[in-house]
CSV table of C-alpha atoms in Angstrom, one decimal:
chain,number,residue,atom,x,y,z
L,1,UNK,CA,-112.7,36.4,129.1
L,2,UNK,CA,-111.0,39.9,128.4
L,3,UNK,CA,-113.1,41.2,131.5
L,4,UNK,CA,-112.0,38.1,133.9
L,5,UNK,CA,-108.0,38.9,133.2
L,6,UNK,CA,-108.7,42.6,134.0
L,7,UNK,CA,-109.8,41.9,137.1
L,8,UNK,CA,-107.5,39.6,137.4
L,9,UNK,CA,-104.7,41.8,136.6
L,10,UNK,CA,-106.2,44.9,138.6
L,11,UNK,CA,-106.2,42.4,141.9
L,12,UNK,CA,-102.5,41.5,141.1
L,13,UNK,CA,-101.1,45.3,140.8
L,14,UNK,CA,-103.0,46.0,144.0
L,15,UNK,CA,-101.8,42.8,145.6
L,16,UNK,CA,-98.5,43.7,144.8
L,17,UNK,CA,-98.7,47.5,145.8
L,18,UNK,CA,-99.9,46.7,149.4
L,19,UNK,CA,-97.0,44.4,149.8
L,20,UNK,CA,-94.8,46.8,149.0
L,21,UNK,CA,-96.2,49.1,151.7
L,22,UNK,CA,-96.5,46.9,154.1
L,23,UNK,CA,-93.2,45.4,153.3
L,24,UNK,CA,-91.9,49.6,153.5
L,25,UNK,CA,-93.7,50.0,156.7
L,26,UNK,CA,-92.3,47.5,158.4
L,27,UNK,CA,-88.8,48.5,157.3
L,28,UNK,CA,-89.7,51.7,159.0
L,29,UNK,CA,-90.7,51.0,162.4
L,30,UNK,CA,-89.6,47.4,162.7
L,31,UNK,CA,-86.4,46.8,163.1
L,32,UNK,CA,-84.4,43.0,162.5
L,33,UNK,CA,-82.4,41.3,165.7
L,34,UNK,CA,-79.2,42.6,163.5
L,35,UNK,CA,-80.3,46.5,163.3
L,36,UNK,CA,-81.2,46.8,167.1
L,37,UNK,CA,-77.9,45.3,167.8
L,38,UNK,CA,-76.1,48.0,165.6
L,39,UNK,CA,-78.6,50.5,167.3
L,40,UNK,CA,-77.2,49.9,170.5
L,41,UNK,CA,-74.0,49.8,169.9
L,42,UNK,CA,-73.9,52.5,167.7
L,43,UNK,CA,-75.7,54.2,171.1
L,44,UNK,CA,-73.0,53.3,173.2
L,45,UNK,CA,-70.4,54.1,170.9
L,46,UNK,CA,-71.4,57.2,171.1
L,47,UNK,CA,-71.8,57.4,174.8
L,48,UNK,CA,-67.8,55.9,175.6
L,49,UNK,CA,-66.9,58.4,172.7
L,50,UNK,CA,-66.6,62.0,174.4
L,51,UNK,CA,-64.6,59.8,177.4
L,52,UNK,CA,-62.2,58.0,174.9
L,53,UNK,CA,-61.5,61.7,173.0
L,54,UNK,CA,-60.4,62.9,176.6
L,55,UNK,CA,-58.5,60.0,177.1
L,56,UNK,CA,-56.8,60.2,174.1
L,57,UNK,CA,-55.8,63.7,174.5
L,58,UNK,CA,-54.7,63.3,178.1
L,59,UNK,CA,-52.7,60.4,177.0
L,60,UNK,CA,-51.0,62.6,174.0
L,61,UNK,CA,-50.1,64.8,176.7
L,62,UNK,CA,-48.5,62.5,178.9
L,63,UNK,CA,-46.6,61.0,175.6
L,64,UNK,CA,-45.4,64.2,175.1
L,65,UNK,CA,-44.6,65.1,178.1
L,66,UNK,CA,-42.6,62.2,179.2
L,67,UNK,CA,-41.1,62.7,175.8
L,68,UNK,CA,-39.5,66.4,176.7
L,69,UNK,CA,-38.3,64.8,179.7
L,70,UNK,CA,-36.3,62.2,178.4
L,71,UNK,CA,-35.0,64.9,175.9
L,72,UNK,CA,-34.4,67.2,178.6
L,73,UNK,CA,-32.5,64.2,180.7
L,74,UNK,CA,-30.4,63.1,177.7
L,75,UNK,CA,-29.5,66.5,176.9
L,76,UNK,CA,-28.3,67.3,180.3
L,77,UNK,CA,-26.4,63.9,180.6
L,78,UNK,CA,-24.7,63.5,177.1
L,79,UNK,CA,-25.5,66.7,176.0
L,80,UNK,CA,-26.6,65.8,172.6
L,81,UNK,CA,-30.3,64.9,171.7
L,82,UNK,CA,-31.7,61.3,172.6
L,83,UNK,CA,-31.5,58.8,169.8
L,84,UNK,CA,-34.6,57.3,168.5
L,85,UNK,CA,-34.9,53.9,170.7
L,86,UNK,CA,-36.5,51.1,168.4
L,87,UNK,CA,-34.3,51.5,165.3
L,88,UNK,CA,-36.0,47.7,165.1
L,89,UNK,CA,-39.2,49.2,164.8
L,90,UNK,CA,-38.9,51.4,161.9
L,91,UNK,CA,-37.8,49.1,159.3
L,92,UNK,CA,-40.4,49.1,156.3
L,93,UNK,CA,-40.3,45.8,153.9
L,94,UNK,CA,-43.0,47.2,151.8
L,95,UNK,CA,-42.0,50.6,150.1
L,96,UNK,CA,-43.3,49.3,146.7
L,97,UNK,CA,-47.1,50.7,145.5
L,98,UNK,CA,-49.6,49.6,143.2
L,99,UNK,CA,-48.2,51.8,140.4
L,100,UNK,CA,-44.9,50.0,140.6
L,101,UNK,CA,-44.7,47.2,137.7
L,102,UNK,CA,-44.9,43.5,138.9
L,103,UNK,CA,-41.8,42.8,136.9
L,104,UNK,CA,-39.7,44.9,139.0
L,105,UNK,CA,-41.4,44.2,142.1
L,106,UNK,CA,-40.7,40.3,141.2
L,107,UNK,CA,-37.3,41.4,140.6
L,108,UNK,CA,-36.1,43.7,143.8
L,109,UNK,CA,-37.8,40.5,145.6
L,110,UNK,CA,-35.7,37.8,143.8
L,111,UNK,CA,-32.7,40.2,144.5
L,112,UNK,CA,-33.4,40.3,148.3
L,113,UNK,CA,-34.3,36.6,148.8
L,114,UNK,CA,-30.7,35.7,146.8
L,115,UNK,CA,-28.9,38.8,149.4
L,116,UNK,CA,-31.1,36.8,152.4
L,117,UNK,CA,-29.9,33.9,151.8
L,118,UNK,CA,-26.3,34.6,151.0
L,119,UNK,CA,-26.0,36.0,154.7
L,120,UNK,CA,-28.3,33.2,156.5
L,121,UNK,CA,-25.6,30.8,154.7
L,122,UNK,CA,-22.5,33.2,155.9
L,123,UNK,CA,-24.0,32.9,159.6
L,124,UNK,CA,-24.5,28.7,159.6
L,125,UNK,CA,-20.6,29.0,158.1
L,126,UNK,CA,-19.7,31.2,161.4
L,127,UNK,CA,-22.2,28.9,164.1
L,128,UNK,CA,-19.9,25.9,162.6
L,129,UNK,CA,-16.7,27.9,163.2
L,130,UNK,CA,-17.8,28.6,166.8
L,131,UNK,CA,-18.7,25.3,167.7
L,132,UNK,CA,-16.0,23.9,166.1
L,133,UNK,CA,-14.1,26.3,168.3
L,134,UNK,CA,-15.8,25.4,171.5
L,135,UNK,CA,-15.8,21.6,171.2
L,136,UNK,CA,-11.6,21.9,170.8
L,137,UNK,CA,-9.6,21.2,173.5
L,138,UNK,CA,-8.9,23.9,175.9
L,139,UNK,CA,-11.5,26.2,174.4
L,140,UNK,CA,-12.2,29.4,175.9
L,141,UNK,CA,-15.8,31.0,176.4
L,142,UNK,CA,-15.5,34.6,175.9
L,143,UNK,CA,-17.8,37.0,178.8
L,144,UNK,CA,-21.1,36.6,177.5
L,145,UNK,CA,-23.2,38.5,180.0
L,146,UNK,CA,-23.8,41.8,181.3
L,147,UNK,CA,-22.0,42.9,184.4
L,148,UNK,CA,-25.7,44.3,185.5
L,149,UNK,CA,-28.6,42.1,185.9
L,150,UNK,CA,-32.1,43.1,184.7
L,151,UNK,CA,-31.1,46.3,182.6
L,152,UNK,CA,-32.7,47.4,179.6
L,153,UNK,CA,-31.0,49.1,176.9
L,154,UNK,CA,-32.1,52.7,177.7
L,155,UNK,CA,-29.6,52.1,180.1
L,156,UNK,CA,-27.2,51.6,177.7
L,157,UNK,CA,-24.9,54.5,176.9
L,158,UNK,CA,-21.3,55.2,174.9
L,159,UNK,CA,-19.1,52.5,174.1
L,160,UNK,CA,-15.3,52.2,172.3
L,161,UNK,CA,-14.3,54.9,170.4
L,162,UNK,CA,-13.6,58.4,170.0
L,163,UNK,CA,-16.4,60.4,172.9
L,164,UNK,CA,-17.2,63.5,174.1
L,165,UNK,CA,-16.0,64.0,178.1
L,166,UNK,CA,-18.1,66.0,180.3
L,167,UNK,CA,-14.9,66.9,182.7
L,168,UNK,CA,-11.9,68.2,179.7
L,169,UNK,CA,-15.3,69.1,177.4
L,170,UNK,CA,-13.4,67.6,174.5
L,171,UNK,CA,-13.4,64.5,172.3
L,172,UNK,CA,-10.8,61.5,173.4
L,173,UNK,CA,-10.9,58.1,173.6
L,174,UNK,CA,-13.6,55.7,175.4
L,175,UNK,CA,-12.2,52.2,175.9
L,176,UNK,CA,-15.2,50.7,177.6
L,177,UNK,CA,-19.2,50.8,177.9
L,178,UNK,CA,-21.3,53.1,180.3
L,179,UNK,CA,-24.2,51.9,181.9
L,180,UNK,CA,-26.6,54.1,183.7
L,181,UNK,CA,-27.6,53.2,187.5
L,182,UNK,CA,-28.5,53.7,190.6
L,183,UNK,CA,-26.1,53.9,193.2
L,184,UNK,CA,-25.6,51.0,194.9
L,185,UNK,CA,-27.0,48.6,192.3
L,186,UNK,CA,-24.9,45.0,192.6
L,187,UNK,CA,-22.3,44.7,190.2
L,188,UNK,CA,-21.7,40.8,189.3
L,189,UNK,CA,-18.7,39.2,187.6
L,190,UNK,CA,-19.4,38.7,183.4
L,191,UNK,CA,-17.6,35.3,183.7
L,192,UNK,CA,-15.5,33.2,185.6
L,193,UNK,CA,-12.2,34.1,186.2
L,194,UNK,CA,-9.6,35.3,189.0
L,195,UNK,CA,-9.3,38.1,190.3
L,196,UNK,CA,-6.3,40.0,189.1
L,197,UNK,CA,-6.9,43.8,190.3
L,198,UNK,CA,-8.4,45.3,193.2
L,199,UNK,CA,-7.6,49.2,193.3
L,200,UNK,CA,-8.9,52.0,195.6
L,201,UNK,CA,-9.3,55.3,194.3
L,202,UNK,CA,-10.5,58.8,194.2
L,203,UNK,CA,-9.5,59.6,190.7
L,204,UNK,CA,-9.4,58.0,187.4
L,205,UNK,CA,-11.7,55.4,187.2
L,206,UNK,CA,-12.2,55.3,190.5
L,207,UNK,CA,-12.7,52.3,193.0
L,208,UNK,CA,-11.8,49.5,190.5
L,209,UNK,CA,-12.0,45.5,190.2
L,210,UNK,CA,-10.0,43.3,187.0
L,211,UNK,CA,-10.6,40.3,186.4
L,212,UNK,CA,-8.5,37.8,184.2
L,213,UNK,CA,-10.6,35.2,182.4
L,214,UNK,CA,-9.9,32.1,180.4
L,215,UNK,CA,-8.5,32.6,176.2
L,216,UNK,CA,-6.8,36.1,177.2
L,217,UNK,CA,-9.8,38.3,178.2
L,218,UNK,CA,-10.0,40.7,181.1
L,219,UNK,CA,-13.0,42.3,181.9
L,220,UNK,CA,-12.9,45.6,184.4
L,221,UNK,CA,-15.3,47.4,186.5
L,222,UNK,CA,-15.1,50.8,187.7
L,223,UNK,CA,-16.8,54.1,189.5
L,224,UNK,CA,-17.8,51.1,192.5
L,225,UNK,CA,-19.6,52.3,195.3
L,226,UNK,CA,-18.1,49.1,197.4
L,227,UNK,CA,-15.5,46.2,196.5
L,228,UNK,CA,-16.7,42.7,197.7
L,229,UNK,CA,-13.8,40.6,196.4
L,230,UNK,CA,-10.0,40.3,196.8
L,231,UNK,CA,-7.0,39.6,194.7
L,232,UNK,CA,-6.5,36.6,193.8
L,233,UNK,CA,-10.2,35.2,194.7
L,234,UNK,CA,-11.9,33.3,191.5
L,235,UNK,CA,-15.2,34.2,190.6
L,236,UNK,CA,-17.6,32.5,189.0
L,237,UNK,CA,-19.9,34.5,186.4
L,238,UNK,CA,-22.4,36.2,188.0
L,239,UNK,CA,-21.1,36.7,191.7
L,240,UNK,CA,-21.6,39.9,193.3
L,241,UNK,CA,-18.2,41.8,193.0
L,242,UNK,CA,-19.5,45.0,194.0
L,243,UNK,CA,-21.8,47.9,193.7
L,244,UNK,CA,-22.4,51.6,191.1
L,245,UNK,CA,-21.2,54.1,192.3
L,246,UNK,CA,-19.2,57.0,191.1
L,247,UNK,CA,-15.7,57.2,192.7
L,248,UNK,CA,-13.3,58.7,190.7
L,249,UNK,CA,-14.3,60.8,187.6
L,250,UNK,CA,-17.8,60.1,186.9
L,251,UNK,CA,-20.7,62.3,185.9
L,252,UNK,CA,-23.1,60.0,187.4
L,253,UNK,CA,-24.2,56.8,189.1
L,254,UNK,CA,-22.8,54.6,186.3
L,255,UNK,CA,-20.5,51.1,185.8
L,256,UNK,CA,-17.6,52.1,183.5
L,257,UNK,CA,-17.0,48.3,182.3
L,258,UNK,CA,-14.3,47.3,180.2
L,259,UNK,CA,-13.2,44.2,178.0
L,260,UNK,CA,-10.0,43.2,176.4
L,261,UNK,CA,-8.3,40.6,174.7
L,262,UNK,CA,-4.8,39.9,174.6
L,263,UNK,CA,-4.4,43.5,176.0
L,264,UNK,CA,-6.8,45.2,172.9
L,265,UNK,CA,-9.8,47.5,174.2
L,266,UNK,CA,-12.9,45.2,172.9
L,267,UNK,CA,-16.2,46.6,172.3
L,268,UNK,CA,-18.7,45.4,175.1
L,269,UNK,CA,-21.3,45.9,173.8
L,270,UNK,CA,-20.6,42.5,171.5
L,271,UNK,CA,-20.3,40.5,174.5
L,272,UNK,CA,-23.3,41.2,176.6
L,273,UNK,CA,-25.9,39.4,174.2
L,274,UNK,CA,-26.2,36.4,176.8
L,275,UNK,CA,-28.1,38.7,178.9
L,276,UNK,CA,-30.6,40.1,176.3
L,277,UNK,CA,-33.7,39.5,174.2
L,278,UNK,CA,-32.3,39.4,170.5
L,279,UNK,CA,-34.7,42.5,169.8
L,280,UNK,CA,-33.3,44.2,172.9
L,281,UNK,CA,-30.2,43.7,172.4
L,282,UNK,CA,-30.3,45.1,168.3
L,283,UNK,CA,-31.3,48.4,170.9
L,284,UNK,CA,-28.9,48.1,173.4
L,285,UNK,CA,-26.0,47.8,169.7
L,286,UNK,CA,-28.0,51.1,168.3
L,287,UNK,CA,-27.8,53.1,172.0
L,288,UNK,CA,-24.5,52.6,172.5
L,289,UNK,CA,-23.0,53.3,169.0
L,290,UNK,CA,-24.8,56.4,169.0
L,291,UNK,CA,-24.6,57.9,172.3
L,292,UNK,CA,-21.8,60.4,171.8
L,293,UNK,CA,-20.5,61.3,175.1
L,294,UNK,CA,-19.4,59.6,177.9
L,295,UNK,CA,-19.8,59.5,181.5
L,296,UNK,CA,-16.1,59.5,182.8
């Protein structure tokens, strides 16, 4: 009996043994479906790679050279270096890390949320205001639109307040918004309205169109290439009342465009939103806050 279980044991250790070589043979020089799919695409992986580093590095060069340019084009036009354009993009919501304590974390949350929703409560109190506003008799829509179609906010430069001048080279004060263009781009009214100015000019602001608008606003245009309305005339928003140019003072190709109410100096850039994407228009707020000199 002891002699039949050795055997029988000797046949199951050698039973065992070949299967683990065969099983380790096959392992090595038979591969699965799976492994001679990661074969070949670790092959052409490794192919596309020396292509992919040269296009990487040829596209960090063109990054940074289109970068320089800009710098060098800002500098030379407001003098002062260009600002970073997506002030949207660099917000970070999650500066916390695992060795913070969930406590606080819970905390500076709960503290946000309540901040959150105080404002999101402050801006359904304003949209009742407006439309409160608008559905009252005689109400008055304010300009809601650029005065140039299809602009992005690069384009965008100062706006109110105290600028640098590229002709007296000294700080005094901007009343309206620049925007950059080429000459001859059309120039269209920001809403309806008659027309209340019409001035021809080789100083100043140049070659010049005012128009008077509903609720006391008056919206201006200036630096045009070409005048295509008269006084008196009544626009609607969005006709053609001109073109850039850059009679007068001007640096550039620009639109010098003005708004006021009740005869105050308005900021435009907080009526032009009609005309942009709400992340676009967080940009075109940022460029022309920060752009320190002007153009006239």
């Amino acid at each position: 009996m002891r002699r039949i279980l050795g055997i029988l044991a000797v046949y199951t250790v050698a039973i065992v043994g070949l299967s683990t070589v065969a099983y380790g043979v096959i392992c090595l020089f038979l591969d699965t479906d799976i492994e001679r799919e990661l074969i070949a695409q670790n092959k052409l992986y490794k192919e596309l790679y020396p292509e992919m580093e040269k296009r990487g590095e040829s596209l960090s060069r063109a990054a940074s050279y289109l970068s320089s340019r800009d710098e060098k084009i800002y500098n030379d036009i407001f003098q002062s270096p260009a600002p970073v354009l997506d002030p949207a993009g660099n917000l970070d919501l999650s500066q916390w890390n695992d060795t913070v304590p969930e406590q606080r974390i819970a905390r500076d949350v709960y503290s946000k949320a309540l901040a959150l929703s105080e404002k999101a409560l402050a801006v359904e109190e304003n949209f009742e205001k407006i439309f409160y506003a608008l559905a009252s008799p005689g109400a008055a829509v304010p300009p809601m639109r650029s005065p140039l179609e299809g602009i992005g906010y690069a384009q965008i430069g100062a706006s109110v307040g105290m600028k640098s001048n590229p002709s007296f080279k000294t700080t005094v004060q901007h009343n309206g918004i620049d925007i950059m263009a080429a000459q001859g781009t059309p120039v269209v009214a920001a809403a309806s309205g008659v027309v209340t100015g019409i001035r021809h000019s080789s100083k100043g602001a140049g070659n010049e169109v005012e128009i008077t608008h509903k609720g006391q606003y008056v919206t201006s245009y200036s630096h045009l290439a070409s005048l295509y309305v008269r006084n008196g005339q009544y626009v609607t928003a969005g006709t053609v009342i001109g073109s850039v140019g850059m009679t007068g003072v001007s640096f550039a190709p620009h639109l010098h465009y003005e708004v006021h109410r009740g005869g105050k100096a308005m900021d435009p850039a907080n009526y032009m939103f009609a005309s942009f994407e709400p992340y676009d228009y967080a940009n075109v707020l940022y460029m022309a806050s920060n752009t320190q000199q002007s153009m006239d």
